[in-house]
CSV table of C-alpha atoms and ligand atoms in Angstrom, one decimal:
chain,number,residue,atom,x,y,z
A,1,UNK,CA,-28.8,66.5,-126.9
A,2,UNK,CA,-27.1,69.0,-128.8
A,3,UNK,CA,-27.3,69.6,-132.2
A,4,UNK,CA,-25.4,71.4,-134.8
A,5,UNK,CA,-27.7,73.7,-137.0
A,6,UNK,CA,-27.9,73.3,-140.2
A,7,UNK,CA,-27.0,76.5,-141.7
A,8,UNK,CA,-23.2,75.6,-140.8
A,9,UNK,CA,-22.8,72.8,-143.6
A,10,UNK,CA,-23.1,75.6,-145.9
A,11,UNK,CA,-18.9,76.1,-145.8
A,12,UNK,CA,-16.8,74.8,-148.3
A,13,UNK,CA,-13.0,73.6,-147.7
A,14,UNK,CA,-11.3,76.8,-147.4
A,15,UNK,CA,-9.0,77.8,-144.3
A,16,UNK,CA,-11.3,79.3,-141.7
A,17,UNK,CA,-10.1,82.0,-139.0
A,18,UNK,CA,-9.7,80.8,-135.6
A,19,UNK,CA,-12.3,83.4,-134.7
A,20,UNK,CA,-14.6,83.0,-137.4
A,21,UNK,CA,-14.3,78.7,-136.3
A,22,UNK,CA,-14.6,79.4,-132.5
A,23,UNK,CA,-18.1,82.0,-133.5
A,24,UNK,CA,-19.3,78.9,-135.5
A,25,UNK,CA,-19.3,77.2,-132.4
A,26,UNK,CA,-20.8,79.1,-130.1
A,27,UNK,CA,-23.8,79.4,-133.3
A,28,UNK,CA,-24.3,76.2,-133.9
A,29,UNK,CA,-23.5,74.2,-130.4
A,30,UNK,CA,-26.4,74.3,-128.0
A,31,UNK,CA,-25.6,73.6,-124.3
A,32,UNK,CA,-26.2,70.3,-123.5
A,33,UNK,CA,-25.9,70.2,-119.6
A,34,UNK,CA,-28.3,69.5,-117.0
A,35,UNK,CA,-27.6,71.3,-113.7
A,36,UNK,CA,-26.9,69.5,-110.3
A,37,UNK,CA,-26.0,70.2,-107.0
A,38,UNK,CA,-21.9,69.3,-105.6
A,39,UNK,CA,-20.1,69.6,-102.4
A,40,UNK,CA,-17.4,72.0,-102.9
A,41,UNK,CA,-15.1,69.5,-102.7
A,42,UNK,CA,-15.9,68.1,-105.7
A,43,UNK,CA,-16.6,70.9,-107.6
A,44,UNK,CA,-13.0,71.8,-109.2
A,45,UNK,CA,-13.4,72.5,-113.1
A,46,UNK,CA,-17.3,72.8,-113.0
A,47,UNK,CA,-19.6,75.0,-114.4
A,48,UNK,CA,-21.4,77.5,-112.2
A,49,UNK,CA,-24.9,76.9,-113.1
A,50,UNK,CA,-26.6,80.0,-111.4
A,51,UNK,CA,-25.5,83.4,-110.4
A,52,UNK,CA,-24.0,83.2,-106.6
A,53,UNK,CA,-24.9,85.6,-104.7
A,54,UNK,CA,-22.9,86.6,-101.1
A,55,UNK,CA,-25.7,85.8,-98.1
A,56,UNK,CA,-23.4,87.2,-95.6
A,57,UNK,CA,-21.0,89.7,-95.5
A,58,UNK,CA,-16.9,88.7,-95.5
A,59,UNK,CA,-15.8,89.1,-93.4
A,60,UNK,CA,-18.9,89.3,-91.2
A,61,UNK,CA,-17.6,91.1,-88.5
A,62,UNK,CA,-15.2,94.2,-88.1
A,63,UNK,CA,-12.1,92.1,-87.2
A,64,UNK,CA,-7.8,93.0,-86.2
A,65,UNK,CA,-5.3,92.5,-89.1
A,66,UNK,CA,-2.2,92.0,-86.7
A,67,UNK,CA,-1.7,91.4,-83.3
A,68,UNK,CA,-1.2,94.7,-81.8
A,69,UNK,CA,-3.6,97.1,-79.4
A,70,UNK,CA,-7.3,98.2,-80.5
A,71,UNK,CA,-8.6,102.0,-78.9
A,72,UNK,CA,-10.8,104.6,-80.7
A,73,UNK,CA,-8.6,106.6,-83.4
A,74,UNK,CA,-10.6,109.3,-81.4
A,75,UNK,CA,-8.5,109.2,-78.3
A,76,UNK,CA,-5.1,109.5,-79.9
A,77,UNK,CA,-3.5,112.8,-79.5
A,78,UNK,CA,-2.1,113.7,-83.1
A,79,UNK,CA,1.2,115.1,-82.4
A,80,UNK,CA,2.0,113.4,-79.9
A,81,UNK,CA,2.1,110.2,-78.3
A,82,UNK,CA,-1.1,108.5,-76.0
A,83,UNK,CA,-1.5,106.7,-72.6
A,84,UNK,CA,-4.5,104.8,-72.7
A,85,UNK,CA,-5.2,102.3,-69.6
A,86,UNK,CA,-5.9,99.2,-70.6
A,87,UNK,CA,-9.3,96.7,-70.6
A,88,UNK,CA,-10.2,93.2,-72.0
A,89,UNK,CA,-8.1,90.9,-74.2
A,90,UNK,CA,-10.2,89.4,-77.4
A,91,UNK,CA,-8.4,86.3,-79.3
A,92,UNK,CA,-9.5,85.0,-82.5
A,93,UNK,CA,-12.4,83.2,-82.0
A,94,UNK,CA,-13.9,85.2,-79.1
A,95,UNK,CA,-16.7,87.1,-78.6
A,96,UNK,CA,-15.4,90.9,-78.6
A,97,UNK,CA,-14.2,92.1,-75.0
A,98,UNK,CA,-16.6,95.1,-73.7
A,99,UNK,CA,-14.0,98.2,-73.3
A,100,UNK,CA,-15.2,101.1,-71.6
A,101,UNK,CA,-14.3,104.6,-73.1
A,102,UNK,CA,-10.7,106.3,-72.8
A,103,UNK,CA,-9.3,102.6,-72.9
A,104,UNK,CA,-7.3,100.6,-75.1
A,105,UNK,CA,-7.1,96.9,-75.4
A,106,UNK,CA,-5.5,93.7,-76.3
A,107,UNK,CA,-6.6,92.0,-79.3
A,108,UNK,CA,-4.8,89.4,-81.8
A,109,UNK,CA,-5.1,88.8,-85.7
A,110,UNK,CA,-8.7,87.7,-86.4
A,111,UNK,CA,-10.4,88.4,-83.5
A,112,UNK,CA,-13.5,90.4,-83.3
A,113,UNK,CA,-13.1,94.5,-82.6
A,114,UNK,CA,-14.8,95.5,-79.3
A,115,UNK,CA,-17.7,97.9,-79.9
A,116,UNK,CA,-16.9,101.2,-80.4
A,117,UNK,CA,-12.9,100.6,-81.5
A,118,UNK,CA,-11.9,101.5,-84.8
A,119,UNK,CA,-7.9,101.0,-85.0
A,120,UNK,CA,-5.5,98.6,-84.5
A,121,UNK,CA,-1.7,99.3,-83.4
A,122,UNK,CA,0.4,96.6,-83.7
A,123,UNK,CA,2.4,95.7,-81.2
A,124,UNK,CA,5.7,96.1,-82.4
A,125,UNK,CA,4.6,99.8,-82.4
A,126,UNK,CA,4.1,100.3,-79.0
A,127,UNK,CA,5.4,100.3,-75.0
A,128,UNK,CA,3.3,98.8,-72.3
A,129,UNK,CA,3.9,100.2,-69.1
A,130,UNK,CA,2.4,100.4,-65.3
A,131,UNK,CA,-0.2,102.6,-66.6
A,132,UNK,CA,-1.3,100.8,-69.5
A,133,UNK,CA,0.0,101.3,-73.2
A,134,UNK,CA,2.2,103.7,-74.9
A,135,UNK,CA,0.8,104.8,-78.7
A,136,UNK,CA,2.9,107.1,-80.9
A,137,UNK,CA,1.0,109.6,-82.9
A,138,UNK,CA,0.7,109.4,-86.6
A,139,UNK,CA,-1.6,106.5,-87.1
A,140,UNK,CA,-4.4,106.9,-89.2
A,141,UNK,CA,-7.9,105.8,-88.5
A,142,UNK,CA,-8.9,102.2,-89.1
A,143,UNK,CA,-5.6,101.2,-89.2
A,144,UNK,CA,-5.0,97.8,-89.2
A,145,UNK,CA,-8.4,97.0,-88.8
A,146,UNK,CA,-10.4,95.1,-91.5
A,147,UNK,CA,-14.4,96.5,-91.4
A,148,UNK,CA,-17.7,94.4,-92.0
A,149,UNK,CA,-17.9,93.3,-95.7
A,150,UNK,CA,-14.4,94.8,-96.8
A,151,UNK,CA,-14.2,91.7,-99.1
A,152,UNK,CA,-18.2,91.5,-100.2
A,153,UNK,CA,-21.1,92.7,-98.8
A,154,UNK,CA,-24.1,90.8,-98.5
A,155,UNK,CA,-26.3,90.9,-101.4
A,156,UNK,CA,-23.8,91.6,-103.9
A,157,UNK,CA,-23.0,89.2,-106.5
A,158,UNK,CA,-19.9,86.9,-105.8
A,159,UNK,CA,-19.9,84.8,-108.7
A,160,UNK,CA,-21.5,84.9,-112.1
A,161,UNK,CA,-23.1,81.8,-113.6
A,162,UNK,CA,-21.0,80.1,-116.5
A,163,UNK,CA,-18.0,80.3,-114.7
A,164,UNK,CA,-15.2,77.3,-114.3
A,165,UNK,CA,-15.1,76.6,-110.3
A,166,UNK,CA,-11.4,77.1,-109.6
A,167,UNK,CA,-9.9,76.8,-106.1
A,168,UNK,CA,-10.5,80.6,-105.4
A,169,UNK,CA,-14.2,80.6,-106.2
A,170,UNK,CA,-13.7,77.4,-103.6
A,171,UNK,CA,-12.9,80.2,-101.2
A,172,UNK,CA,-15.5,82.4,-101.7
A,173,UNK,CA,-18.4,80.4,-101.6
A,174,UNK,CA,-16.9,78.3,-98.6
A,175,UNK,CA,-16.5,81.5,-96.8
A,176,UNK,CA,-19.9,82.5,-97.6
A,177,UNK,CA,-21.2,79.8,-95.7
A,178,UNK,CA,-21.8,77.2,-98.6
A,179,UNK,CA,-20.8,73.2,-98.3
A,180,UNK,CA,-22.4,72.5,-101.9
A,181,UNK,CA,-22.6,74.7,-104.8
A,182,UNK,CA,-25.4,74.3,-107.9
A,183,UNK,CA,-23.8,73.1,-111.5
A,184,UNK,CA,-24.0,71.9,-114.7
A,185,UNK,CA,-24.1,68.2,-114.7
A,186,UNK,CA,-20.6,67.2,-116.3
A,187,UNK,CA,-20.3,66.6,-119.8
A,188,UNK,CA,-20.0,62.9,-120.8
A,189,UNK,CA,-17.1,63.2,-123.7
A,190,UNK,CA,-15.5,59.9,-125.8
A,191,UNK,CA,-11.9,60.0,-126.4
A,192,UNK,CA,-10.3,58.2,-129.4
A,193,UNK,CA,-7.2,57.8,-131.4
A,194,UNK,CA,-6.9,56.7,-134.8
A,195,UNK,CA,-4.1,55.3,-136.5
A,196,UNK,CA,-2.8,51.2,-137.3
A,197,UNK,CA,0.7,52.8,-135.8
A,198,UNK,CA,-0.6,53.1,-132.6
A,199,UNK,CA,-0.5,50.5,-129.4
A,200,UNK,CA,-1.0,51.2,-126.1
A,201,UNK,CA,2.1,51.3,-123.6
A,202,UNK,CA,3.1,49.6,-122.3
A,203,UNK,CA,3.0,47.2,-124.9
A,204,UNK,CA,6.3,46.8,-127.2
A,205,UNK,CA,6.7,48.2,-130.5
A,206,UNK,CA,6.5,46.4,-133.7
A,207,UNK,CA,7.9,48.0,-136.7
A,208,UNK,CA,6.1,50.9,-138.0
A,209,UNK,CA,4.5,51.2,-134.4
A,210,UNK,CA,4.4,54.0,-132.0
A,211,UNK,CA,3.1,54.1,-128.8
A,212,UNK,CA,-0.3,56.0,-128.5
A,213,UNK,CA,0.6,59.6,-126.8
A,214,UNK,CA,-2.2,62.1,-127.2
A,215,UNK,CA,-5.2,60.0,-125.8
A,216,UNK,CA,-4.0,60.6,-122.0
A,217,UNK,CA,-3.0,64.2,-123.2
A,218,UNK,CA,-6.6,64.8,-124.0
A,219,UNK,CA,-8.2,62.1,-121.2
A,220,UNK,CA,-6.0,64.4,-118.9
A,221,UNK,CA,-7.0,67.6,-120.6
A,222,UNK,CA,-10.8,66.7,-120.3
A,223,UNK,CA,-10.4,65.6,-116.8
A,224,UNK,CA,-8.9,68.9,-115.5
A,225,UNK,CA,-12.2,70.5,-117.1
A,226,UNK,CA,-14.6,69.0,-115.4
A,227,UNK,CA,-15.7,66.3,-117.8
A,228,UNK,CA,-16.6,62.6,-117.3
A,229,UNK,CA,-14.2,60.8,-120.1
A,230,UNK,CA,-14.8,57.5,-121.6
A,231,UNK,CA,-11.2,56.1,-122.9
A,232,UNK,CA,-12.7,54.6,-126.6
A,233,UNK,CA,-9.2,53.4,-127.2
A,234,UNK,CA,-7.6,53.4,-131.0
A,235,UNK,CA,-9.4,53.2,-134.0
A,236,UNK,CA,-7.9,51.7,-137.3
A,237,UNK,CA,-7.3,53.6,-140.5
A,238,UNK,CA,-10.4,51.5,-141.7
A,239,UNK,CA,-13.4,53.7,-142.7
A,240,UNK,CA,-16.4,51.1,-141.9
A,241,UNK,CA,-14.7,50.5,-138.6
A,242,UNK,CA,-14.5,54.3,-138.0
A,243,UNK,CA,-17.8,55.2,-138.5
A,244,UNK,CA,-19.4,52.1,-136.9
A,245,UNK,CA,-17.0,53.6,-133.3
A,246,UNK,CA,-18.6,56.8,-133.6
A,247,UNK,CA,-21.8,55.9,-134.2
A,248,UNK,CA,-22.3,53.6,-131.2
A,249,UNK,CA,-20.3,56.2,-128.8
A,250,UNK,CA,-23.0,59.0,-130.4
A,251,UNK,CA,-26.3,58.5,-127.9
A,252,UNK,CA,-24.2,58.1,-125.2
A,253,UNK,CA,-21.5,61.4,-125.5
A,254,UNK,CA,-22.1,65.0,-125.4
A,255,UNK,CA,-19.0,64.9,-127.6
A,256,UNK,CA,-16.7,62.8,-129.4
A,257,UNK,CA,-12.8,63.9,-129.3
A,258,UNK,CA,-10.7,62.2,-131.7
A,259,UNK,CA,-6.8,62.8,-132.8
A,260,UNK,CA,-5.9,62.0,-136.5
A,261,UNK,CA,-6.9,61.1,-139.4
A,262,UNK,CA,-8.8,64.5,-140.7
A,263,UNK,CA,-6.3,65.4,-143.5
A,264,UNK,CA,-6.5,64.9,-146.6
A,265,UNK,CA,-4.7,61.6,-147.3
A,266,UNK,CA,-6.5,58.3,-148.1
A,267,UNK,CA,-6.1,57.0,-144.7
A,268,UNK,CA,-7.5,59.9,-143.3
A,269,UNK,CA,-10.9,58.1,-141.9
A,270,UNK,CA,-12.7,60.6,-139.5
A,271,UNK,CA,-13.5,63.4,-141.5
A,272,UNK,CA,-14.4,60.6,-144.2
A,273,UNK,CA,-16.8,58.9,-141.6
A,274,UNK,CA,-18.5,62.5,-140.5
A,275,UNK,CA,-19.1,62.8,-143.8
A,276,UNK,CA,-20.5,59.7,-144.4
A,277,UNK,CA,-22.4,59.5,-140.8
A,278,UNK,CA,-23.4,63.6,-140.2
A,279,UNK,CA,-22.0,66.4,-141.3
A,280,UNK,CA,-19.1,68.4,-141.4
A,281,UNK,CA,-19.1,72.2,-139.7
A,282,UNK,CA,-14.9,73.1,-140.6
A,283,UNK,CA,-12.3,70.7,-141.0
A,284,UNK,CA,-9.6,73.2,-142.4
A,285,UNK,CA,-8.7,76.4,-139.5
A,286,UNK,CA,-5.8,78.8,-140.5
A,287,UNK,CA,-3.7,77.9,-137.7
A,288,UNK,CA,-0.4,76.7,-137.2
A,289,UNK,CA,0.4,73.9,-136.1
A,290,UNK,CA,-3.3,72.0,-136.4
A,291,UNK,CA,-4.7,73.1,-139.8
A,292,UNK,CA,-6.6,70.4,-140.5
A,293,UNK,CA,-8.8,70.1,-137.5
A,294,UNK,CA,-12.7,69.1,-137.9
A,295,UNK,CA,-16.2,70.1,-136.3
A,296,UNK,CA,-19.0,68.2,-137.2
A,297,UNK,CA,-21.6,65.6,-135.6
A,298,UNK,CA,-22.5,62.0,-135.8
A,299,UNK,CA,-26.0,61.0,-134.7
A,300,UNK,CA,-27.0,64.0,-133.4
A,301,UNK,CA,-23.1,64.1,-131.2
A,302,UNK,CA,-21.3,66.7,-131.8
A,303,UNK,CA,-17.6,65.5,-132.9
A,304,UNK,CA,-14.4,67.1,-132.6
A,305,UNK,CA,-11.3,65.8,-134.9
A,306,UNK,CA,-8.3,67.0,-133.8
A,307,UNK,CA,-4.8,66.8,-135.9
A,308,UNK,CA,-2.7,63.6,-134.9
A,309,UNK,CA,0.6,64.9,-134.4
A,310,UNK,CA,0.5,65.9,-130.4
A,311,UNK,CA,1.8,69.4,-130.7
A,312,UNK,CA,-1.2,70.2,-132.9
A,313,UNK,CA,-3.3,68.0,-131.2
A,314,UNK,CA,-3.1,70.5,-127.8
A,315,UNK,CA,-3.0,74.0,-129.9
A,316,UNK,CA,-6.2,72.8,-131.6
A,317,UNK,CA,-7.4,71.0,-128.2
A,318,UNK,CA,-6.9,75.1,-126.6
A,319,UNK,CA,-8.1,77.0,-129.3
A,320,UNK,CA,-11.4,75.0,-130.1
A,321,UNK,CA,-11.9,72.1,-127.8
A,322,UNK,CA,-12.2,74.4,-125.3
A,323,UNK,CA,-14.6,76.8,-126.5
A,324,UNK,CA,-16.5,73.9,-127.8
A,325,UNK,CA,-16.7,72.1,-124.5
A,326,UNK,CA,-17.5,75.7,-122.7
A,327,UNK,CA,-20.3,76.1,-124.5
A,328,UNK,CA,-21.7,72.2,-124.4
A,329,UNK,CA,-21.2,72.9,-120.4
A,330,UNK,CA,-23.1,76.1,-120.5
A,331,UNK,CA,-20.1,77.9,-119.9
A,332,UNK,CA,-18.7,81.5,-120.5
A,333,UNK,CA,-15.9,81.2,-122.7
A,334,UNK,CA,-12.9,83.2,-121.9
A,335,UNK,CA,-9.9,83.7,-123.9
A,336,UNK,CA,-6.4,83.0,-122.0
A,337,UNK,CA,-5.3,86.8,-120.6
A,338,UNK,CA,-3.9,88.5,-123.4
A,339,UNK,CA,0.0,88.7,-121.6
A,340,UNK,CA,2.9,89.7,-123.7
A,341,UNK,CA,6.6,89.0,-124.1
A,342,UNK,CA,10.1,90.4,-125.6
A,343,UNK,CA,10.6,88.5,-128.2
A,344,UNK,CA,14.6,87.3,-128.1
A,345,UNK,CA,14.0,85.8,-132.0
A,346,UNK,CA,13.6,86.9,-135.7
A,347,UNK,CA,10.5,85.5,-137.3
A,348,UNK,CA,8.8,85.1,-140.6
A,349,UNK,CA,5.4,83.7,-141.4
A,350,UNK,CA,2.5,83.7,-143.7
A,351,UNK,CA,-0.1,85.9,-143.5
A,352,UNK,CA,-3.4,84.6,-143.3
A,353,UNK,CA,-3.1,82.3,-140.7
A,354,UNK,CA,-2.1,82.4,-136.8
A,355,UNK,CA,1.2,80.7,-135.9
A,356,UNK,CA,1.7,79.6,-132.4
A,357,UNK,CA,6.0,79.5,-131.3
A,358,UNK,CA,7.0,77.5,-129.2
A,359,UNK,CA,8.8,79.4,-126.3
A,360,UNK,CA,10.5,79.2,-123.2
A,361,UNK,CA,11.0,82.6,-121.3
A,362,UNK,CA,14.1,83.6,-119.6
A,363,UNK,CA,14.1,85.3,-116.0
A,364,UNK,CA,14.6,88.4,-117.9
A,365,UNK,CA,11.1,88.2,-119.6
A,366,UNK,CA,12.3,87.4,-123.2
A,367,UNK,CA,11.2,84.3,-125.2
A,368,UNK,CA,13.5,82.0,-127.0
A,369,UNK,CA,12.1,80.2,-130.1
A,370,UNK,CA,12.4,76.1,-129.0
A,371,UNK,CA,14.8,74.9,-130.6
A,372,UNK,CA,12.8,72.0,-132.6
A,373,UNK,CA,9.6,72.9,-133.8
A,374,UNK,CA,7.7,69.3,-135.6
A,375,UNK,CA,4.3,68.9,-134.3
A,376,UNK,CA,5.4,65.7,-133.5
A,377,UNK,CA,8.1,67.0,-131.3
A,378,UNK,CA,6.4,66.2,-127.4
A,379,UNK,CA,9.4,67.3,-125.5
A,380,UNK,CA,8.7,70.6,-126.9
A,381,UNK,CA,5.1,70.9,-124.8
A,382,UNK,CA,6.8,69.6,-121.7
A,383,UNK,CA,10.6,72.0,-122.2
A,384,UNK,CA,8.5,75.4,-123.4
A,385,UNK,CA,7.1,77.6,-120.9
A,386,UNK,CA,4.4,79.3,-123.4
A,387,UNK,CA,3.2,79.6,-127.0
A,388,UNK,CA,3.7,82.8,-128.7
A,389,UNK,CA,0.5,83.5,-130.5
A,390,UNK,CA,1.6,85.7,-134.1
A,391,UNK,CA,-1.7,86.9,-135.4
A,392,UNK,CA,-2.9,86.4,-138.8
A,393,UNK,CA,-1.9,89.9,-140.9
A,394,UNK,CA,2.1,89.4,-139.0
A,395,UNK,CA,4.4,88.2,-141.4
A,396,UNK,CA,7.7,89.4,-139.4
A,397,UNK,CA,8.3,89.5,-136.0
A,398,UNK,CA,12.0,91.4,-134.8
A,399,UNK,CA,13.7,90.8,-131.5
A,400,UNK,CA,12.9,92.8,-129.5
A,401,UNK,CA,9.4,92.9,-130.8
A,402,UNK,CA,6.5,92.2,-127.9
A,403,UNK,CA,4.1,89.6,-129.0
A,404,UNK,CA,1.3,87.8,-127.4
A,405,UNK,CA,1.9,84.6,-125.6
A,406,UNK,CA,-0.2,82.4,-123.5
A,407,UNK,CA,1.8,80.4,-120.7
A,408,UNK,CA,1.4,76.4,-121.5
A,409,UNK,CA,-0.6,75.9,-117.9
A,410,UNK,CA,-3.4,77.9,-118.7
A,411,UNK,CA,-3.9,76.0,-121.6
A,412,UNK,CA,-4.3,72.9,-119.3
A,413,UNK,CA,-6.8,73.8,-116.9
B,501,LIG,P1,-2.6,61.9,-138.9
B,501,LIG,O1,-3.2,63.2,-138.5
B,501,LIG,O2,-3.4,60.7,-138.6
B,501,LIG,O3,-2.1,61.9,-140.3
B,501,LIG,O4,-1.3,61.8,-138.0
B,501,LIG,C1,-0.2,62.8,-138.0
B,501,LIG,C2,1.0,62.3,-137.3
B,501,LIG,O5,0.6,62.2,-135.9
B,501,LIG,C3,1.5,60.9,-137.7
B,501,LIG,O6,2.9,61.0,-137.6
B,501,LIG,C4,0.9,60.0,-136.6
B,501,LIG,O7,1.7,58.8,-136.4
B,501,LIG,C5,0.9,60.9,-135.4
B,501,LIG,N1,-0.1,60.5,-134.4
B,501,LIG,C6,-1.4,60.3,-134.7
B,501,LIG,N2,-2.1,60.0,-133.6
B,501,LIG,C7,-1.2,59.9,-132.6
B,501,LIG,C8,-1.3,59.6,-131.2
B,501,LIG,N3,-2.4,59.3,-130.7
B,501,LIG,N4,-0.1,59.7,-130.5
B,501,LIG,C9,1.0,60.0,-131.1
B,501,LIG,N5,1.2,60.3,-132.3
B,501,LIG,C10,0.1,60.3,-133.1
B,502,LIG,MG1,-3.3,58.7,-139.1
């Protein structure tokens, strides 16, 4: 189980840098995976759990990149162009024809290159006549042909451990020869919302209600990563009945993920009942939107409280529940790329803490500010195209000024 360290508690209630929060929890969160072996179909979103590296080379034979003519670059006169006679035909899929020397011969796009032949004329590129084929002078040696291990050599390393399986590390170890692949057994997270407004669609609304939104946000979010979710419903604004949830979810979770109630007002029960349970880590982060958002642990679980309003809810999901899940997985932690855009907007902020802007980005590569910014405001996840990221010491930010964003579908998967 993992366990938060106890040096942690130490913080008071001030407003903690994204980067000093995300350090905390690489410090104080101890991987809490097992490892287990997966077939490769199944193995979107999981952690690598040991270095991979290539027992064969890709591709493992010299192979054709086109369908064309294969000869040695050798017998091709260099200012002028070549008769060759012509000998075997290898498709993909073959074994290699056998070509005597001083001949040419037909291959297709994948096959194998007969032994000795280096390059590859398409066939576009050339005349066959009565004699054989026609190639012009000017190609250069290897052309068109893909050698032994171009992609990896055997032995070298293909993939690092820690690293989330996407579909293109799918390729790589598939073509390598594996059907399974060795990973950290997935983490076993509890989902919760908090909040007497909230029901469940689709039943109707009562006055004052609201239908809960960000539980299959973060069901959805934890999914895409790899983890094993337990839906723990809604929790009311009612302290005991808080605390008692959390608890009994505790032995069972590698982490608790809740949405609301960690501000500061009097119905503001999780951060109450992580008080009351375990300790607290952080609750306040100098970010906008998602300021209040808490790290702590109940019963030895690890416990995440994340803002209720759903805008915040996803910033804070990205900029800590990630990080804190990559590191209870035993994986490597990587920052979205850092891309930039043109900004098409005049902005001012506060320093000291790291605004995310909503933006969608025209065809000509300059963001436009959404027009409706509440952290409440849902439509603005699914109409923006990214979230401009204005570090903490900005307070002004020009049109025309670059600034970093991170496109909204890395922050989902
Ligand atoms: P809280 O953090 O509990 O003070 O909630 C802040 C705002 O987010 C309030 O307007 C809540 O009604 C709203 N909210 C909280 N949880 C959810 C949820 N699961 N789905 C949609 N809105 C929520
Ligand atoms: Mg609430």
């Amino acid at each position: 189980m993992a366990q938060l360290s106890d040096d942690c508690f130490a913080f008071g209630g001030a407003l903690l840098p994204l980067a000093e929060a995300q350090a905390r929890i690489v410090a104080h969160v101890a991987p809490a995976s097992g490892c287990e072996s997966v077939a490769l179909s199944a193995a979107t979103g999981r952690i690598l759990a040991q270095d991979v590296l290539a027992r064969v080379s890709l591709p493992p034979q010299a192979n054709s990149a086109v369908d064309g003519y294969a000869f040695r670059h050798a017998d091709l006169s260099l200012d002028a162009s070549t008769n060759l006679p012509l000998a075997g035909r290898t498709a993909a899929g073959q074994a290699p024809a056998l070509v005597p020397p001083g001949h040419a011969s037909r291959i297709f796009t994948g096959a194998a290159m007969p032994d000795g032949l280096d390059t590859v004329m398409m066939q576009e590129d050339c005349v066959v006549d009565a004699h054989g084929i026609v190639l012009p002078a000017g190609l250069g040696k290897g052309a068109n042909a893909r050698p032994v291990g171009e992609d990896i050599a055997a032995g070298q390393r293909a993939l690092r451990a820690g690293r989330r399986l996407m579909p293109p590390d799918l390729a790589l170890l598939a073509g390598l020869g594996h059907a399974t692949v060795d990973v950290r057994t997935a983490l076993r997270v509890a989902v919760f919302s908090t909040g007497d407004e909230l029901v469940d669609p689709p039943h109707p609304l009562a006055p004052g209600q609201i239908h809960d939104a960000n539980r299959m946000m973060l069901l959805g979010l934890l999914t895409r990563l790899g983890a094993r979710v337990t839906d723990g419903g809604i929790l009311p604004d009612n302290a005991r009945a808080t605390a008692q949830a959390l608890r009994a979810a505790a032995g069972a979770h590698d982490l608790l993920l809740t949405s609301g109630g960690v501000s500061t007002g009097e119905e503001d029960h999780v951060r109450a009942a992580i008080a009351a349970e375990g300790r607290l880590a952080f609750w306040r982060v100098a970010i906008k939107p998602g300021r209040p958002v808490a790290l702590g642990e109940i019963a030895g679980t690890p416990l995440l409280g994340l803002p209720g309003n759903p805008v915040a809810a996803l910033v804070t999901f990205s900029a800590l529940g990630r990080p804190l899940l990559d590191r209870l997985a035993g994986a490597v932690y990587a920052p979205p790329p850092a891309l930039r855009a043109v900004s098409g907007f005049a902005y001012r902020k506060k320093a000291g803490r790291l605004e995310y802007v909503r933006v969608t980005i025209g065809p000509d590569g300059v963001a436009h500010r959404y027009p409706k910014e509440g952290a409440g405001i849902i439509t603005s996840l699914t109409e923006s195209d990214a979230l401009m990221a204005l570090p903490e010491d900005m307070t002004n930010l020009a049109p025309g000024e670059t600034a970093p964003v991170i496109p909204l579908g890395l922050l989902h998967g």
